[in-house]
Coordinates of C-alpha atoms in Angstrom, one line a residue:
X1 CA -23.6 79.4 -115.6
X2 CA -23.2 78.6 -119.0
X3 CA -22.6 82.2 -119.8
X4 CA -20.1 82.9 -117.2
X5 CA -17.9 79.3 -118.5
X6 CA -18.1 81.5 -121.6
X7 CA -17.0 84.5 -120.1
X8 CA -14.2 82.5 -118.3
X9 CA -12.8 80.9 -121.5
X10 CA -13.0 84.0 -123.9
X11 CA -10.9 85.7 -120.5
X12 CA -8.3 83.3 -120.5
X13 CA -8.1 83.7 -124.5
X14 CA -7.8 87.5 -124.3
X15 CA -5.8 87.1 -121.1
X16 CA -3.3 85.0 -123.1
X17 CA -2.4 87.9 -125.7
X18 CA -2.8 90.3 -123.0
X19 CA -1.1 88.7 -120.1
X20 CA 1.6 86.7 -122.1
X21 CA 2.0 89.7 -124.5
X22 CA 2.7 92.5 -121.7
X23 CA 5.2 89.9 -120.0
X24 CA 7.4 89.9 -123.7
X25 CA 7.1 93.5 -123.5
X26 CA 8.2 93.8 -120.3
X27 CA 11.1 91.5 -121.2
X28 CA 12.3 95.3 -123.0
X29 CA 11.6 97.2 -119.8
X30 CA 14.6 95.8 -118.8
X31 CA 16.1 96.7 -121.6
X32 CA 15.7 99.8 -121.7
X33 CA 15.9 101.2 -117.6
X34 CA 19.3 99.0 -117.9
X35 CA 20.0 101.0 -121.1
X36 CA 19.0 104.6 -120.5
X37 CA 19.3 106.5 -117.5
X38 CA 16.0 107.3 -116.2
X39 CA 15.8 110.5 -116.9
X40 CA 15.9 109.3 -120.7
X41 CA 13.4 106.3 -119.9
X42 CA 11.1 109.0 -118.5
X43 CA 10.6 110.5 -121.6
X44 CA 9.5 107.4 -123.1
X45 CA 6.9 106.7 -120.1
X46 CA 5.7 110.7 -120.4
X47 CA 4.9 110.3 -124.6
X48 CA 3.2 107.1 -123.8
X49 CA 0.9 108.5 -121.9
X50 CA -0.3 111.4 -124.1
X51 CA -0.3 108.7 -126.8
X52 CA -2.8 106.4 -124.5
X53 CA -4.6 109.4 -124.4
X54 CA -4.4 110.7 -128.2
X55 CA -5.8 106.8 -129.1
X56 CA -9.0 106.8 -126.5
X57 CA -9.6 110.4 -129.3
X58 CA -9.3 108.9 -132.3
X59 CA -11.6 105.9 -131.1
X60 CA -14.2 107.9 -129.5
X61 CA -15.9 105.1 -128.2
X62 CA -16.6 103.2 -131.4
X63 CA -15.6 100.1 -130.2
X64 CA -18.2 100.2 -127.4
X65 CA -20.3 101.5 -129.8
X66 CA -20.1 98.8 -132.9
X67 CA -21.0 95.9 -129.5
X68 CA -24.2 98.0 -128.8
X69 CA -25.5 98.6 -132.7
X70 CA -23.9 95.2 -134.3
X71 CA -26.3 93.1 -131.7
X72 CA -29.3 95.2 -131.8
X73 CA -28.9 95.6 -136.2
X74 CA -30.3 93.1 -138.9
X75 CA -26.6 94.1 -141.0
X76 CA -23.9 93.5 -138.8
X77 CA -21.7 94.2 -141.5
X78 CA -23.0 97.9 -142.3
X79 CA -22.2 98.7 -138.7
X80 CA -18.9 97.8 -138.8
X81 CA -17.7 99.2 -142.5
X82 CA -19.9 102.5 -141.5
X83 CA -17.5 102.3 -138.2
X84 CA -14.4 101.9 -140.4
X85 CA -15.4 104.9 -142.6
X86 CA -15.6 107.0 -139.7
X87 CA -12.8 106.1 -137.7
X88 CA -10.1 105.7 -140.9
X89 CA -11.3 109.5 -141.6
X90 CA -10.8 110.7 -138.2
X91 CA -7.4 108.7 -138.1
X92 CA -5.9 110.3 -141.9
X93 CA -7.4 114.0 -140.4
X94 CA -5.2 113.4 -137.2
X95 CA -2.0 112.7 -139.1
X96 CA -2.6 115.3 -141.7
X97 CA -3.2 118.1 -138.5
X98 CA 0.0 116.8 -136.7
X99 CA 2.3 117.2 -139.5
X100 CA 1.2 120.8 -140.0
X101 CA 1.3 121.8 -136.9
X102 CA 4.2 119.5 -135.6
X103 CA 6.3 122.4 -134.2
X104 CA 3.9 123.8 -131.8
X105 CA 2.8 120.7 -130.6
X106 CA 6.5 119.2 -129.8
X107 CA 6.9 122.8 -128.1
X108 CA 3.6 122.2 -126.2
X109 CA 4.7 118.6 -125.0
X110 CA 8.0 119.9 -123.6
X111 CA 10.0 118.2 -126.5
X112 CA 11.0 121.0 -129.2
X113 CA 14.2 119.5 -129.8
X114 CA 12.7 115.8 -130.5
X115 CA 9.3 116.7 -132.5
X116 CA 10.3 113.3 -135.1
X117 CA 9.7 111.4 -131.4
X118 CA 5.9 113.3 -131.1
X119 CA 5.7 112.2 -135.4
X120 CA 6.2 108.8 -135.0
X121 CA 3.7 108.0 -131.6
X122 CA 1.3 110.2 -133.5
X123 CA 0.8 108.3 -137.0
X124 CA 1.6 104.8 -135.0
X125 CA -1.6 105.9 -132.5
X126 CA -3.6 106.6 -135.7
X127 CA -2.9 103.4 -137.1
X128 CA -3.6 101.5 -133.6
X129 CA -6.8 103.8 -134.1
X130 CA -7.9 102.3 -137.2
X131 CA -7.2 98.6 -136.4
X132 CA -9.0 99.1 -133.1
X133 CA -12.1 98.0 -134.9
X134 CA -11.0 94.8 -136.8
X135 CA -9.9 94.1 -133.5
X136 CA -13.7 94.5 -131.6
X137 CA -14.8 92.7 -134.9
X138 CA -12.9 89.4 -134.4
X139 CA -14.3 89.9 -130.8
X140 CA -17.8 90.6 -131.9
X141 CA -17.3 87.2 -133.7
X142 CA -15.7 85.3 -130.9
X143 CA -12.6 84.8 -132.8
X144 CA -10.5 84.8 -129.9
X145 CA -7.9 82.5 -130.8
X146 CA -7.6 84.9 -134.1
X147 CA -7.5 88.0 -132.4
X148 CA -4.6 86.6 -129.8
X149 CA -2.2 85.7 -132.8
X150 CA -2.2 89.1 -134.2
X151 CA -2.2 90.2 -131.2
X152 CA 1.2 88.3 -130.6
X153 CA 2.5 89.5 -133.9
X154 CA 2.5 92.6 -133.0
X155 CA 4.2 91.8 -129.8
X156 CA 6.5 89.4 -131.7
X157 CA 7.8 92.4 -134.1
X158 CA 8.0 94.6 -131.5
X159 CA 9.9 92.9 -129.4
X160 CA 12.5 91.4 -132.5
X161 CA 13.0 95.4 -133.9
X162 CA 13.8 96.8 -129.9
X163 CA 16.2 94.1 -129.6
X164 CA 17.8 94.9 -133.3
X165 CA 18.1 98.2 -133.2
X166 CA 19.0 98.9 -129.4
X167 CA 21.2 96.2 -129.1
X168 CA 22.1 94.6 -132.6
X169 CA 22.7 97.5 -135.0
X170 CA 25.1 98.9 -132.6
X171 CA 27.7 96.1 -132.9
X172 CA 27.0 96.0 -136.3
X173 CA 28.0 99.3 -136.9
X174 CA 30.6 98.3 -135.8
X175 CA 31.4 95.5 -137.6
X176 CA 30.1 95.7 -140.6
X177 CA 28.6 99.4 -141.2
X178 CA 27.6 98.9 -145.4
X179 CA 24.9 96.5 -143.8
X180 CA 23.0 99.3 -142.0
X181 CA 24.0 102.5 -142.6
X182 CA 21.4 102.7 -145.3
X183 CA 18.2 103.2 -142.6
X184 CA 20.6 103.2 -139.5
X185 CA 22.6 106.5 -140.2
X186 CA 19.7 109.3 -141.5
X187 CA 18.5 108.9 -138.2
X188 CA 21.6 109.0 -136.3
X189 CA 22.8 105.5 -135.2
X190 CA 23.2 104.6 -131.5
X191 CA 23.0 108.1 -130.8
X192 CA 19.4 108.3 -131.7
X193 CA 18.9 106.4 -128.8
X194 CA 15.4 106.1 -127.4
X195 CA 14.0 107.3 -130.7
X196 CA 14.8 103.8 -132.0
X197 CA 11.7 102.5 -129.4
X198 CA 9.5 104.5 -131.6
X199 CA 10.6 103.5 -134.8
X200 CA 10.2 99.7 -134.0
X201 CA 6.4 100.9 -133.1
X202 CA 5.4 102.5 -135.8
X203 CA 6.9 99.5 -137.9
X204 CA 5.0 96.7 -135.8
X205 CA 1.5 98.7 -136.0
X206 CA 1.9 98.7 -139.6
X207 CA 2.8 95.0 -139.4
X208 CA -0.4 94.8 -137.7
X209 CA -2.1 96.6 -140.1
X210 CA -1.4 94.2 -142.8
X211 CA -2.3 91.1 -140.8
X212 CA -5.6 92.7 -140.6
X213 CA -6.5 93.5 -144.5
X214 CA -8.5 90.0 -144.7
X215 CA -11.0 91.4 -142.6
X216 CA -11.4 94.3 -144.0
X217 CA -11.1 93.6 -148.0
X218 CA -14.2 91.6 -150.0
X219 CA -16.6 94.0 -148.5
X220 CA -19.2 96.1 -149.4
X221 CA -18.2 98.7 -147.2
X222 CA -21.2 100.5 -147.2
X223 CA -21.7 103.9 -145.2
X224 CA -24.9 104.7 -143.3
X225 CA -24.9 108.5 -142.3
X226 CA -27.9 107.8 -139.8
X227 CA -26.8 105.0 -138.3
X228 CA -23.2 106.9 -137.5
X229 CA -24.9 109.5 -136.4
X230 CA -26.6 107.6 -133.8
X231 CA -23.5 106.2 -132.9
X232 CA -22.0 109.0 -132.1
X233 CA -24.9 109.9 -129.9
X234 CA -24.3 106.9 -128.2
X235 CA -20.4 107.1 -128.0
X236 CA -19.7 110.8 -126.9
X237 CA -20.3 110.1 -123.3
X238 CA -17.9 107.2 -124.0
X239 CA -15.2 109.6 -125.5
X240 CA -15.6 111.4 -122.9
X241 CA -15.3 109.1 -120.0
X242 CA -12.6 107.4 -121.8
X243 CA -10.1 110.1 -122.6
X244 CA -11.0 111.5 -118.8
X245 CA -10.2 107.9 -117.2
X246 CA -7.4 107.2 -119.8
X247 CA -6.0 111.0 -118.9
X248 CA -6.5 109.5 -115.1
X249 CA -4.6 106.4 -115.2
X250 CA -1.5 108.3 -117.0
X251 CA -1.6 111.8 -114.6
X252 CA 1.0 111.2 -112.8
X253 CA 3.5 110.4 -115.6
X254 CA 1.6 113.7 -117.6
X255 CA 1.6 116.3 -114.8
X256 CA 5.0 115.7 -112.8
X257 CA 7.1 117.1 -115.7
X258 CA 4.6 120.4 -115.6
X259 CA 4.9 120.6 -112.0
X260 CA 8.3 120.6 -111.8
X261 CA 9.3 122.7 -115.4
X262 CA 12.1 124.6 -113.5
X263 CA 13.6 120.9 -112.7
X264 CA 13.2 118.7 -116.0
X265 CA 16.2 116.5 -115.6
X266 CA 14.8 115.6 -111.8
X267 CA 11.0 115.6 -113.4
X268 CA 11.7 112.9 -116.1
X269 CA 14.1 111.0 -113.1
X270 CA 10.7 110.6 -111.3
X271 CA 8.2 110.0 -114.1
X272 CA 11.1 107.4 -115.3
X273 CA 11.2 105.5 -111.7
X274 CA 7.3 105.7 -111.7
X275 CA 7.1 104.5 -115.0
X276 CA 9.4 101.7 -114.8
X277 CA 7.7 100.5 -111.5
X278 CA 4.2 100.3 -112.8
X279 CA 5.6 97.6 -115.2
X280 CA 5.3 95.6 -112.0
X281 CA 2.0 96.7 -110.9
X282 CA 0.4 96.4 -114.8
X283 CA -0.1 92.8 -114.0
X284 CA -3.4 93.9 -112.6
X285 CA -4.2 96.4 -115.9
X286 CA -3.3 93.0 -117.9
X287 CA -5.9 91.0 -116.1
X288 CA -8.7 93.7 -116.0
X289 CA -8.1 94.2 -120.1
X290 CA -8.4 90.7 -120.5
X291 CA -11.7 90.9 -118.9
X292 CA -12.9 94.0 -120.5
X293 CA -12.1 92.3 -123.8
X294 CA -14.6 89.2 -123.3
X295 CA -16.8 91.4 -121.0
X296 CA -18.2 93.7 -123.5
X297 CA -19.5 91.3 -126.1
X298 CA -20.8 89.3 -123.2
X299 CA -22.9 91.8 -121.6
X300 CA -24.5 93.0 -124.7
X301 CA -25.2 89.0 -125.6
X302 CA -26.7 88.4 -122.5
X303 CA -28.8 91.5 -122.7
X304 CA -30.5 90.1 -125.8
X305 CA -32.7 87.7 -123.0
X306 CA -33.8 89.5 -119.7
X307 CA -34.2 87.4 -116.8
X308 CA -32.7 86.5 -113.5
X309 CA -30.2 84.3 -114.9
X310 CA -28.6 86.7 -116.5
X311 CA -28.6 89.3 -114.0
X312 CA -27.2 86.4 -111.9
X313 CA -24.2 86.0 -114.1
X314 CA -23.6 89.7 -114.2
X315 CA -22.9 89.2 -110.3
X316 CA -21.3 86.1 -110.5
X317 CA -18.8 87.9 -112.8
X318 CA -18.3 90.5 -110.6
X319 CA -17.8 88.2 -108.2
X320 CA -15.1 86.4 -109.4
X321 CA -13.1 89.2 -111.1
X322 CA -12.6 90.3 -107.7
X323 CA -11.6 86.7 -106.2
X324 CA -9.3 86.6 -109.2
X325 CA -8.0 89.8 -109.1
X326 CA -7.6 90.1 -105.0
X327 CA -5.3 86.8 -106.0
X328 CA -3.2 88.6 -108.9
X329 CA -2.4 91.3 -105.9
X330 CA -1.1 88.3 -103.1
X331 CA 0.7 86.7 -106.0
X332 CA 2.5 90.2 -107.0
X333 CA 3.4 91.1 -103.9
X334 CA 4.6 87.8 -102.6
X335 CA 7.1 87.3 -105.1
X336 CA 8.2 91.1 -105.2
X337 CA 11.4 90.6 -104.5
X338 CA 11.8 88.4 -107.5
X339 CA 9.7 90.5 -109.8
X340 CA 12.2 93.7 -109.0
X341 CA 14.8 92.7 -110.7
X342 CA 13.1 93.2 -114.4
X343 CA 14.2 96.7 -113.0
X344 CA 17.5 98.1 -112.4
X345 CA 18.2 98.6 -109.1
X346 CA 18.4 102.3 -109.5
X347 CA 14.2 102.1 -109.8
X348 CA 14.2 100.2 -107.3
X349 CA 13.3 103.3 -104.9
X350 CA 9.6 103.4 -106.4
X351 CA 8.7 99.6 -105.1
X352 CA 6.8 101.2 -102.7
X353 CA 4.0 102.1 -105.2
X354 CA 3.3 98.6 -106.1
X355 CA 0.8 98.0 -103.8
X356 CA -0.8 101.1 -103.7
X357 CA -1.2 100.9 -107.7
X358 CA -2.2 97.2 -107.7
X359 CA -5.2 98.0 -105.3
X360 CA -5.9 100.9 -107.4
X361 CA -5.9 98.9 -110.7
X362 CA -8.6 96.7 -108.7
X363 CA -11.0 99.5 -108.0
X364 CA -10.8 100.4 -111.3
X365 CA -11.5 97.0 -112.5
X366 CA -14.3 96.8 -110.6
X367 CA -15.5 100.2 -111.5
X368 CA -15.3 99.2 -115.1
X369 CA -17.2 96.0 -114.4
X370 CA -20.4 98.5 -113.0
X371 CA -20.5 100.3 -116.1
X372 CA -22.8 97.2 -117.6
X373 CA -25.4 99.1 -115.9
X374 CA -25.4 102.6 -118.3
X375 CA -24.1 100.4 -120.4
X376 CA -27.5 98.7 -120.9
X377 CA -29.8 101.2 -120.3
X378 CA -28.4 104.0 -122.9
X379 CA -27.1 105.9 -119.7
X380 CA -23.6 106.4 -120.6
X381 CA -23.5 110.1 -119.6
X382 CA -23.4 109.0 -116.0
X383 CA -20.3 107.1 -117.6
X384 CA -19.2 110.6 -118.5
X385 CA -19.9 111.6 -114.9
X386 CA -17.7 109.9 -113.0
X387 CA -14.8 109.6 -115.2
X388 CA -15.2 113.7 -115.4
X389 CA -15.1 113.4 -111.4
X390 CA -12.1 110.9 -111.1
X391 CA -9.8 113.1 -113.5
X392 CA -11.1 115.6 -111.1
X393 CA -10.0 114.1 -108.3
X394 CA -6.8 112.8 -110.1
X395 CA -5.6 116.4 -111.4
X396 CA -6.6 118.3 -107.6
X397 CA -5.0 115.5 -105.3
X398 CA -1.8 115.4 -107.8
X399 CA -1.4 119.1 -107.9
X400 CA -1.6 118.8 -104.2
X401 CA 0.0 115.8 -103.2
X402 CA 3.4 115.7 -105.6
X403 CA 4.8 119.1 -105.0
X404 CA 3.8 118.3 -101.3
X405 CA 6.4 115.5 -101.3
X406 CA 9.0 117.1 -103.4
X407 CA 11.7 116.1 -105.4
X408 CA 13.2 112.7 -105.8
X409 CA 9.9 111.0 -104.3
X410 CA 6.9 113.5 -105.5
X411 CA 5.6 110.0 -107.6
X412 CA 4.4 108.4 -104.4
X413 CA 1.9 111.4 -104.5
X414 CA 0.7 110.7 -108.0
X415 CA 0.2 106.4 -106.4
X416 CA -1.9 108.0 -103.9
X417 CA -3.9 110.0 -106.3
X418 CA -4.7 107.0 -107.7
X419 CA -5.6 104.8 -105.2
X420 CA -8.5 107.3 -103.3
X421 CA -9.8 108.5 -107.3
X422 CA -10.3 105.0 -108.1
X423 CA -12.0 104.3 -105.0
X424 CA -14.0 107.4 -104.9
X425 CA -15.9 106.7 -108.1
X426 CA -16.1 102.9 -107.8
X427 CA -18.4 103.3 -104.7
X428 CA -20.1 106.2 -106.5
X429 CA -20.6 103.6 -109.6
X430 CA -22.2 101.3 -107.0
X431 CA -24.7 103.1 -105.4
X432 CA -25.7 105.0 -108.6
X433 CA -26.2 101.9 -110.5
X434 CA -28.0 100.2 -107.6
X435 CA -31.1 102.7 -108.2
X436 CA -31.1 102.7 -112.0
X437 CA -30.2 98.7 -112.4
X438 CA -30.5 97.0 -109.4
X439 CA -28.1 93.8 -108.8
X440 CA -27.9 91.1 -105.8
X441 CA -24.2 91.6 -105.4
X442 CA -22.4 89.2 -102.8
X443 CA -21.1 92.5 -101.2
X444 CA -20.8 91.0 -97.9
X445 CA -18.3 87.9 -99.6
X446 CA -16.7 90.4 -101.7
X447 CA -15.7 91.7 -98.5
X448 CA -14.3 89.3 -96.7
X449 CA -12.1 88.3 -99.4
X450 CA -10.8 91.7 -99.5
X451 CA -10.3 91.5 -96.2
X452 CA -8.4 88.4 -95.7
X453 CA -6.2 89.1 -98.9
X454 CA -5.2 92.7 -96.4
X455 CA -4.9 91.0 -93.9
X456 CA -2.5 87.9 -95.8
X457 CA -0.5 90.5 -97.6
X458 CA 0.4 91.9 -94.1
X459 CA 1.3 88.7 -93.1
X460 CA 3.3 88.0 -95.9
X461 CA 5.5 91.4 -96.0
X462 CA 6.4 90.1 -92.4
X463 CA 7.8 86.5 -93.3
X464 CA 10.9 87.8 -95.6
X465 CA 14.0 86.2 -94.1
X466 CA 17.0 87.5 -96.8
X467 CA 18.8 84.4 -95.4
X468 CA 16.2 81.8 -96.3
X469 CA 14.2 83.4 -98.8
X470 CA 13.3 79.6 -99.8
X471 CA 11.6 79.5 -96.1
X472 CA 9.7 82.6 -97.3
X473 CA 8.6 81.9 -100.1
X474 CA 7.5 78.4 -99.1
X475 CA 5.4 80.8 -96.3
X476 CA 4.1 82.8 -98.8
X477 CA 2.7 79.7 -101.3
X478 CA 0.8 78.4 -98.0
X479 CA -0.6 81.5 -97.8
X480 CA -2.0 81.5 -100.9
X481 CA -3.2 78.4 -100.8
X482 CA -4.8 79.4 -97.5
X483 CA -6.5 82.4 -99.8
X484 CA -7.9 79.6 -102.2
X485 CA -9.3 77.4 -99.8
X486 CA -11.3 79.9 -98.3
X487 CA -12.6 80.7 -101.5
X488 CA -13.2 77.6 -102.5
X489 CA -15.0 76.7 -99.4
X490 CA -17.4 79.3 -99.4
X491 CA -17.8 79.4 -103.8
X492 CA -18.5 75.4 -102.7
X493 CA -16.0 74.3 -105.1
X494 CA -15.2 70.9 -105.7
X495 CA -11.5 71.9 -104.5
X496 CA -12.8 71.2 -100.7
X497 CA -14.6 68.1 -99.8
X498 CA -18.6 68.4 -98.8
X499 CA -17.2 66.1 -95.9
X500 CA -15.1 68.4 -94.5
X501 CA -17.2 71.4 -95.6
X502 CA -20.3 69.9 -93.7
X503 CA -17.7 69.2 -90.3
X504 CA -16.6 72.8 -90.5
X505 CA -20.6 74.0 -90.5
X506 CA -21.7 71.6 -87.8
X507 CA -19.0 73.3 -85.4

C-alpha cells in the first residue's frame, strides 16, 4: 500500500503539469478554431501528428530504456550521459537530413508551398527529443515538483508567444509598426497566420532547453558503447511499438487528407473539426500520461523486491486507474455542454466523437498499464506485437470506414477506428500477459464499474432540460456521486460508514 500512496502522489504531481498544463493549452484551442477557419486549423492538427510521430523516432524508446538500465546499474549517471550522447546525435542527424532534403519532404506531407511550417516542427521535435531524457531523469529521481515547473514553463511561454503574435503583434502593427517589424515582417506579419503557432513552439522548446542545462552540465558525461548497445537491444521493440501506437492514435488526422487528395479544402475541414474536438476528449490522454509518468519508475522500483505485495500493487493500480479514469469519462460527458464552447460552434458537428474517443483513450490506458508485464520480463517484442496489430487495425478499418461515410463526416470513421483497435489489443494484452506474468486482477469489479459508469452516462445524456440546465446538472452531480459511493462501498473506503456497509450486507 505504501507503494501505491506513492504511485498516487507522484500521479497527482505529474497530473498537475499534465492536466493543468493541457487545460492552458487548450485555453489557445479557442484561439485558434475562433481564429482560423478549419480548414486552416486542420493543417495545424495534420503536422502535429506526423510531429508526435517524428518524436516517438528520435526517442526510440530511451526513456523506457534509461528506467530499466539506471535501476538494475551500479552508475546511474553513465546510463543517463551514454543516453544523452545517443539521443543528442540522433537529434543533430535529424535536423541536418531535414534541411537537405526539405523540399521533398514538404512535397511528401502535402505542404510544398509551406515547407518553413515542416522546418520549424522538425528542429522543435528534435529538441523536445533531446530534453525528453532530462525529463525521465528528474523522474528517475523523483523530482516531481521539478519536473512540473519546467514543465509549466514551457506551457507558460507557449501560451504568452500564441497570444503575442496571434493576437498582439497585429494591433501593433498597427499602431506602432518600428516596434515589430524587425522579426514580425521577414515572415510576413498577420498574414503568416498559422505559421506564427510554430514559431512560438520552436521558441518555448528552446526555453525549455535552457531550463534544463543544470542537469545536464558538471558531468562526466561519459559514453559506454556496450551498454548503448544493449539499450538498444532493449529499446527497438519499444521504437517500434511506440511509433506504431503513436502513428495509431494520430491516423485519423494522418490518413483523411490522403484519402480524400482530390478534396483538400473538405480533407483539412474534417481533420480540423476532428482535431479540434479531441481537445475535449484529451482529458483522458492527460490523465493516462500522468500515470504513465509515475508508472514507469514505479514498476521498475517495485521490481527490485519480488513478492506478493508487489504484484498486489501492480493490480491495485490497475484497479484504480480504471475507477479514476471510468470517472474522468462521467465527468466529461456530463458537463459537455459546457466544455463545447472552448470550440466554436462551427466544430461543434464532431461532439459526437467525444465519447467514442474517451472510451478509447481508456482502453488504451489500460492497455498501457499491461505492458509492466514485457516490461519486466525483457519481452518487449510482444510490445512490438500488438502495437504492429493495432496500427493494423487502425490503417484497415480507416481505409474502410472514412471513405465509407464520406465527406463532411468521414472523421466519425477514424473515432470508430479507434475505439475497436484499442479494444482489440487491450484484451489481447490481457490474456497474453496472463500466461507469461500472471496477475489476480479484480476483473469481475473492474467490470461492474464499467458497467454502471454505461449505464450512468446513458442516464445522464437523458436528463438535459435546455430550460433548466441548473436541474440537469444538479442530476448529473448526484449521479456522480452515486458512481463514488459505489466505489467506495465496495474499495471499503472510509467515505461509507461500516454501519451502513454492514446493514446493506445483512440484507
Amino acid at each position: 500500500m505504501p507503494g501505491i500512496k506513492s504511485l498516487v502522489k507522484d500521479t497527482a504531481v505529474y497530473g498537475l503539469s499534465s492536466i493543468v498544463g493541457r487545460f492552458l493549452n487548450w485555453i489557445l484551442v479557442p484561439l485558434y478554431v475562433y481564429l482560423f477557419p478549419a480548414s486552416e486549423y486542420g493543417i495545424v492538427s495534420y503536422l502535429y501528428s506526423f510531429t508526435a510521430v517524428a518524436l516517438v523516432i528520435l526517442n526510440y524508446g530511451m526513456e523506457t530504456g534509461f528506467f530499466r538500465f539506471a535501476n538494475r546499474s551500479d552508475e546511474p549517471e553513465k546510463v543517463y550521459t551514454t543516453c544523452l550522447w545517443s539521443v543528442a546525435g540522433t537529434s543533430l542527424i535529424f535536423i541536418l537530413l531535414l534541411s537537405v532534403f526539405l523540399p521533398g519532404i514538404s512535397s511528401a506531407l502535402l505542404l510544398p508551398k509551406h515547407p518553413e511550417y515542416v522546418w520549424l516542427l522538425g528542429v522543435t521535435v528534435a529538441i523536445d527529443a533531446f530534453t525528453n531524457i532530462p525529463f525521465a531523469y528528474l523522474r528517475y529521481k523523483n523530482k516531481a515538483w521539478t519536473f512540473a515547473g519546467v514543465k509549466f514553463l514551457n506551457i507558460g511561454v507557449n501560451i504568452i508567444l500564441n497570444v503575442f503574435f496571434i493576437l498582439i503583434c497585429p494591433k501593433l502593427e498597427q499602431v506602432c509598426p518600428g516596434a515589430i517589424d524587425w522579426f514580425y515582417k521577414p515572415l510576413g506579419g498577420s498574414s503568416y497566420g498559422i505559421g506564427w503557432i510554430f514559431v512560438a513552439n520552436i521558441i518555448s522548446s528552446l526555453v525549455v532547453l535552457l531550463a534544463l542545462i543544470p542537469y545536464l552540465i558538471g558531468r562526466s558525461w561519459k559514453f559506454d558503447p556496450h551498454l548503448l548497445s544493449k539499450m538498444l537491444n532493449y529499446s527497438w521493440p519499444l521504437l517500434i511499438l511506440g511509433v506504431a501506437g503513436i502513428a495509431s492514435q494520430n491516423m485519423g488526422q494522418m490518413i483523411i487528407p490522403y484519402i480524400f487528395k482530390g478534396n483538400e479544402e473538405a480533407a483539412r475541414t474534417m481533420v480540423g473539426i476532428y482535431g479540434a474536438n479531441i481537445k475535449i476528449a484529451v482529458v483522458m490522454v492527460m490523465f493516462t500520461q500522468a500515470f504513465r509518468y509515475a508508472y514507469e519508475p514505479f514498476i521498475f522500483a517495485q521490481a527490485r523486491a519480488e513478492g506478493e505485495d508487489n504484484r498486489r500493487a501492480y493490480c491495485d493500480a490497475m484497479k484504480y486507474f480504471v475507477i479514476f479514469g471510468l470517472l474522468i469519462f462521467l465527468g466529461v460527458m456530463y458537463f459537455l455542454p459546457i466544455l463545447k464552447h472552448f470550440i466554436s460552434p462551427g466544430y461543434w458537428s464532431g461532439l459526437r466523437i467525444v465519447p467514442i474517443m474517451m472510451m478509447a483513450d481508456l482502453f488504451f490506458g489500460i492497455f498501457f498499464n499491461l505492458s509492466l508485464w514485457y516490461k519486466l520480463t525483457d519481452r518487449t517484442q510482444w510490445g512490438m506485437y500488438f502495437s504492429l496489430l493495432c496500427f493494423a487495425l487502425m490503417l484497415g478499418l480507416n481505409i474502410w470506414l472514412v471513405p465509407a461515410i464520406g465527406i463532411p463526416d468521414g472523421y466519425l470513421g477514424s473515432a470508430w477506428a479507434a475505439f475497436i483497435s484499442y479494444f482489440v489489443v487491450m484484451l489481447l494484452s490481457y490474456f497474453v500477459g496472463q500466461h507469461y506474468y500472471p496477475l489476480s486482477y479484480q476483473i469481475g469489479r473492474m467490470m461492474l464499474y464499467g458497467l454502471l459508469s454505461v449505464a450512468l452516462y446513458f442516464v445522464g445524456e437523458q436528463t438535459e432540460y435546455p430550460s433548466a440546465m441548473w436541474l440537469t446538472y444538479l442530476i448529473r452531480i448526484l449521479l456522480l456521486c452515486g458512481y463514488l459511493c459505489v466505489v467506495a462501498f465496495f474499495e471499503e473506503l472510509p467515505v461509507v460508514s461500516p454501519m451502513i456497509r454492514k446493514a446493506i450486507r445483512k440484507k
